[in-house]
Short mmCIF file of C-alpha atoms in Angstrom, two decimals:
data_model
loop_
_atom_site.label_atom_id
_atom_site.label_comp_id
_atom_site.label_asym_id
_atom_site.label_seq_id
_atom_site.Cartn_x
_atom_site.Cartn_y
_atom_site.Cartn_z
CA UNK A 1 36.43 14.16 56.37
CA UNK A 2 35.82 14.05 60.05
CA UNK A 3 38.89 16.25 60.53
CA UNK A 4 36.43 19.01 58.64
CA UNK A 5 34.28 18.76 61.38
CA UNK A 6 36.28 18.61 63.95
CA UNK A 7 36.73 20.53 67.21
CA UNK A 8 38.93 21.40 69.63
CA UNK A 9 39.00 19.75 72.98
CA UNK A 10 40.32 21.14 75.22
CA UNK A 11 39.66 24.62 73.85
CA UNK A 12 41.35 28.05 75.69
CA UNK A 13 38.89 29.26 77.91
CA UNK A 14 39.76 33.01 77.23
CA UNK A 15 40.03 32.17 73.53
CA UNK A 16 35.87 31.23 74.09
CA UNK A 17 35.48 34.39 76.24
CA UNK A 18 36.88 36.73 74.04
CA UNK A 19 34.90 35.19 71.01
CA UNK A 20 31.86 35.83 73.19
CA UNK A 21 32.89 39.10 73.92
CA UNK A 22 33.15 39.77 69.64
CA UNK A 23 29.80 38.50 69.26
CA UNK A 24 28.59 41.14 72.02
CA UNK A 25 29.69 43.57 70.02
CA UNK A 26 28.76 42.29 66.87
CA UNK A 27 25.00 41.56 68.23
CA UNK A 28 24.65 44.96 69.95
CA UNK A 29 25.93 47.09 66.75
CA UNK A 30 23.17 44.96 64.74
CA UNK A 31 20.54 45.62 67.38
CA UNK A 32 21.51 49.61 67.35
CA UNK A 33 21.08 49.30 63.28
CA UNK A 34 18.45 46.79 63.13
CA UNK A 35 20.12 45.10 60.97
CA UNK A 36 18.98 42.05 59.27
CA UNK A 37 22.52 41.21 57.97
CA UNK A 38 24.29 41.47 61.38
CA UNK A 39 21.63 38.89 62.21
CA UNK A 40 22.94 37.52 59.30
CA UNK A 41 26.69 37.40 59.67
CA UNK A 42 25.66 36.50 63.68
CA UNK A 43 24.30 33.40 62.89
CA UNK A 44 26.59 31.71 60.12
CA UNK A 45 29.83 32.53 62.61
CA UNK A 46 27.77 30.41 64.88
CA UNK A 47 27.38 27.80 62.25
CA UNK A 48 31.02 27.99 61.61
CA UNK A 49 32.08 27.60 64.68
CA UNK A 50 29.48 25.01 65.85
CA UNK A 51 30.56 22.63 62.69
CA UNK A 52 34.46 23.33 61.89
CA UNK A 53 35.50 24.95 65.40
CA UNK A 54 37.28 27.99 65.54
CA UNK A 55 39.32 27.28 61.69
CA UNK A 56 36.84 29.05 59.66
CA UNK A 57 34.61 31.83 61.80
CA UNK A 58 35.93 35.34 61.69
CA UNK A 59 35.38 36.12 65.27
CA UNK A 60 36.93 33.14 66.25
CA UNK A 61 39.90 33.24 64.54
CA UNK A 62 40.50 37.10 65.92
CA UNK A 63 40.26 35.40 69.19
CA UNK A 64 42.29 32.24 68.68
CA UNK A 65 44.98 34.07 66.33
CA UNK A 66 45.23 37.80 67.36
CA UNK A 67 43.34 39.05 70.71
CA UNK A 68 44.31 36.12 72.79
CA UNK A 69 47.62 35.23 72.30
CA UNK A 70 48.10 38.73 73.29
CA UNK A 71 46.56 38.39 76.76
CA UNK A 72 48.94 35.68 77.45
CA UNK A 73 46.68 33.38 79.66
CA UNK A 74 45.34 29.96 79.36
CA UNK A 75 42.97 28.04 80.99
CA UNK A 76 42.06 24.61 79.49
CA UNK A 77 38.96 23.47 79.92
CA UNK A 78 36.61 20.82 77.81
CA UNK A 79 35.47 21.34 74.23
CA UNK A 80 32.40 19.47 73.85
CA UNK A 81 30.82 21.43 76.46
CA UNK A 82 32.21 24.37 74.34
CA UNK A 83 30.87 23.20 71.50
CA UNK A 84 27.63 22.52 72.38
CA UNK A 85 27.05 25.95 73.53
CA UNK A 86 28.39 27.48 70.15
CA UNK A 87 25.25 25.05 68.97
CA UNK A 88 22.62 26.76 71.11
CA UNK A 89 24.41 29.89 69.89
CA UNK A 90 23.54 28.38 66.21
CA UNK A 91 19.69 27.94 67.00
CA UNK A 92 19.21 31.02 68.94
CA UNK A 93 20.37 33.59 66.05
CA UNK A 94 19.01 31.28 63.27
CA UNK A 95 15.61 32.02 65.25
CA UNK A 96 16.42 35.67 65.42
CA UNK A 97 17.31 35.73 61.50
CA UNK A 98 14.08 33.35 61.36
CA UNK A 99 11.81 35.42 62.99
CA UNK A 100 13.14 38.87 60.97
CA UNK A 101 12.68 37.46 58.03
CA UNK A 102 9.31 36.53 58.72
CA UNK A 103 8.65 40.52 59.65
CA UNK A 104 8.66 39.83 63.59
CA UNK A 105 11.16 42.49 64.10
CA UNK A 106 10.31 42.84 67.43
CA UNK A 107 10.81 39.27 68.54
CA UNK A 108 14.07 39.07 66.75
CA UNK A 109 15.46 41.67 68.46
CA UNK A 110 13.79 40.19 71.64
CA UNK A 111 15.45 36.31 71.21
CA UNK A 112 18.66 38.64 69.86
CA UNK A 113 18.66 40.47 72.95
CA UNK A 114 18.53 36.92 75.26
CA UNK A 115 21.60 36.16 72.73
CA UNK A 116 23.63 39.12 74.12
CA UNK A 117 22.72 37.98 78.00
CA UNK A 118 24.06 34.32 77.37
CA UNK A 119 27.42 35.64 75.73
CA UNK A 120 27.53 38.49 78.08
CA UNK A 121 27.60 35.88 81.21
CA UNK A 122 30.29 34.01 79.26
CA UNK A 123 32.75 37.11 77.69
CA UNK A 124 32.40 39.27 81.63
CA UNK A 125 31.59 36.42 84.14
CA UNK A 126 33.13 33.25 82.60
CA UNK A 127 29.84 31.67 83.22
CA UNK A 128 28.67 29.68 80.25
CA UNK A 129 25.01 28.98 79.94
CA UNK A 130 25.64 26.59 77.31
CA UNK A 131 27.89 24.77 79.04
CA UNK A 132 25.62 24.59 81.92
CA UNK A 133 22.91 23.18 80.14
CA UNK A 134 25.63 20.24 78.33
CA UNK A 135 26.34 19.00 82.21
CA UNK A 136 22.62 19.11 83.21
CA UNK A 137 21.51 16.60 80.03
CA UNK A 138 24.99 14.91 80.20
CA UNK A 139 23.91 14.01 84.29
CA UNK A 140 20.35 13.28 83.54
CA UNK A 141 21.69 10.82 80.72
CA UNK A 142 21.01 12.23 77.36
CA UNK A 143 24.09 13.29 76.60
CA UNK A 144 26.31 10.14 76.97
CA UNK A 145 29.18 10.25 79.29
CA UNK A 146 31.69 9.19 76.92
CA UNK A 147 31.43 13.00 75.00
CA UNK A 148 32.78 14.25 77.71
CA UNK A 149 34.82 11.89 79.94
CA UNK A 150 36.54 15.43 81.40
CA UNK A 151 33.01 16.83 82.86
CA UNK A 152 32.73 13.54 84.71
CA UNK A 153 35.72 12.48 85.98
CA UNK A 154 37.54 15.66 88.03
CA UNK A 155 40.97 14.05 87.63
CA UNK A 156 40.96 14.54 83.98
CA UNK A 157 40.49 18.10 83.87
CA UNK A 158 42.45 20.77 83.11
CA UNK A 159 43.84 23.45 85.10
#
């Protein structure tokens, strides 16, 4: 069962920045259509990712399977980090979905359009607000060091 739920580690960086680069495009179509179910289809590839890694979630699998392999690069780098951004992917379009079901149109589109900064930083810049925020609790303790013995100790990371 825990193999379900499992996630990658270390994950492809350009495998996460071209998944981030999907859900740009995915987010801005549904903004440009104000479309509920783009919110919709946002939000449980989130979820997918977030609780069975990249096995399930359309976008991700595009990435992992098709785009990337074609670019021909890897870059290792930790998953949990990874994976803990795909979770504050998770709450931030469930709030958008949330809050346009609830008829606050304008503040879904608002919380979508912080959505489409975060992933924009991570598909064009490589910088990953998610992954930011996992080393910031994981140094002031409350996320335990063992997650993530790579984001502590330099000599077991990746190049």
């Amino acid at each position: 069962m825990s193999s379900l739920f499992a996630f990658p580690n270390p994950v492809n960086e350009y495998a996460a920045r071209v998944t981030a680069g999907l859900v740009v495009a995915l987010a801005v179509v549904t903004l440009a259509l104000g479309s509920g179910w783009g919110l919709l289809a946002i939000a449980a590839g989130f979820w997918l990712r977030v609780l069975f890694g990249p096995r399930i979630s359309p976008l991700a699998l595009l990435s992992v399977k098709v785009i990337t392999p074609r670019l021909g690069r890897v870059k290792l780098v930790p998953g949990p980090p990874k994976r803990f951004a795909q979770g504050m992917g998770a709450a931030v379009s469930t709030a958008a979905l949330a809050l346009f079901a609830a008829g606050a149109v304008p503040a879904a589109w608002a919380v979508l359009g912080i959505l489409i900064v975060a992933a924009s930083l991570e598909a064009f810049a490589g910088f990953c607000l998610g992954c930011v925020v996992f080393g910031f609790l994981q140094r002031r303790g409350l996320i335990p060091e063992d997650v993530c013995e790579a984001c502590n100790n330099i000599s077991l990371r990746r190049s």
